[in-house]
Amino acid sequence: MQQSDLHTVTISEVGPRDGLQSVSGVMPTADKFKWIDALYAAGLREIEVASFVPAKLLPQMADAAAVVKHAVGLPGLTVMALVPNLRGAQAALEAGVHKITIPVSASQAHSLANVRKTREQMVEEVRGIVRWRNESAPKVPVEVGMSTAFGCTIQGEVAEDDVIALAAQLVQSGVDEVGLSDTTGMANPAQVRRLFTRLRAEIGERAGAAHMHNTRGLGLANCLAAWDVGVRTFDSSLGGLGGCPYAPGASGNVVTEDLVFMFEAMGLRTGIDIEKLIAARAPLMAGLPGEPVYGMTPEAGLPRGFRGHLS
Ligand code: ZN
């Protein structure tokens, strides 16, 4: 295959945020630095490194500002942080993040349980963040990751019309990108195709990342379905860190190693060296002793003669 024929996929590593905040152990700051450095060395160029929330709610993220300050020293890396509100956004921008992501639930019940705000109140919060961003850091993109877009453990089904209407409202509020998250691991490939197709029809290029979970084993199938309908950015977590509490033995987030293997094996370019990616499990495991990590590719090893598409 000619190099110019290769399509590019962006893998957005969320382990240091999504993974670390879902486990009970706290990774020491120095180990976070080593892990992020190893992810960067493997070729990852977008990493969600922290969540700016009160340390008493999430002690795993108490060092968020220090972690951001370390990560922004890695050239060419887009450093992302999750922020649930304006105060978090201010702290993240002050620390120097390149991009912020805000969780907004499609499910009213999940929104109330998770952030104690209705969806409408969250949209209002997003407007405040965008206003503040416009004045103080106009070059920092604001993304919304719409949680429970494919179903909710509390509410059950989430109407597709609600997801699309909320996405349109968020774009009107000035958000640069809206991605869809399968927070609860309920999505199936047909639904993923349908919803991302509708999302792109509604908000065009502002349609953002697919954040899929592997709770029921459909994570990769759902990513492939999203790829087929034009999604080019995928969230995943090294070692699938952040096991799903509802399904022991199943990983929560899609496993980065398996996702990169799938795309590279298909002839797509991720920019990631899989062997170095697998090596990045060592600092993760050293920093969180005893925490299970997942992934079929690291266990099976790469097929004989396998070559990725590094430029
Ligand atoms: Zn996740």
mmCIF file of C-alpha atoms and ligand atoms in Angstrom, residues 14 18 211 213 253, ligand 1:
data_model
loop_
_atom_site.group_PDB
_atom_site.id
_atom_site.type_symbol
_atom_site.label_atom_id
_atom_site.label_comp_id
_atom_site.label_asym_id
_atom_site.label_seq_id
_atom_site.Cartn_x
_atom_site.Cartn_y
_atom_site.Cartn_z
ATOM 1 C CA VAL A 14 -7.703 8.277 28.466
ATOM 2 C CA ASP A 18 -10.685 7.770 33.020
ATOM 3 C CA HIS A 211 -15.620 6.622 23.578
ATOM 4 C CA HIS A 213 -16.507 0.550 26.614
ATOM 5 C CA ASN A 253 -12.585 1.189 28.503
HETATM 6 ZN ZN ZN B 1 -14.557 5.421 29.709
#
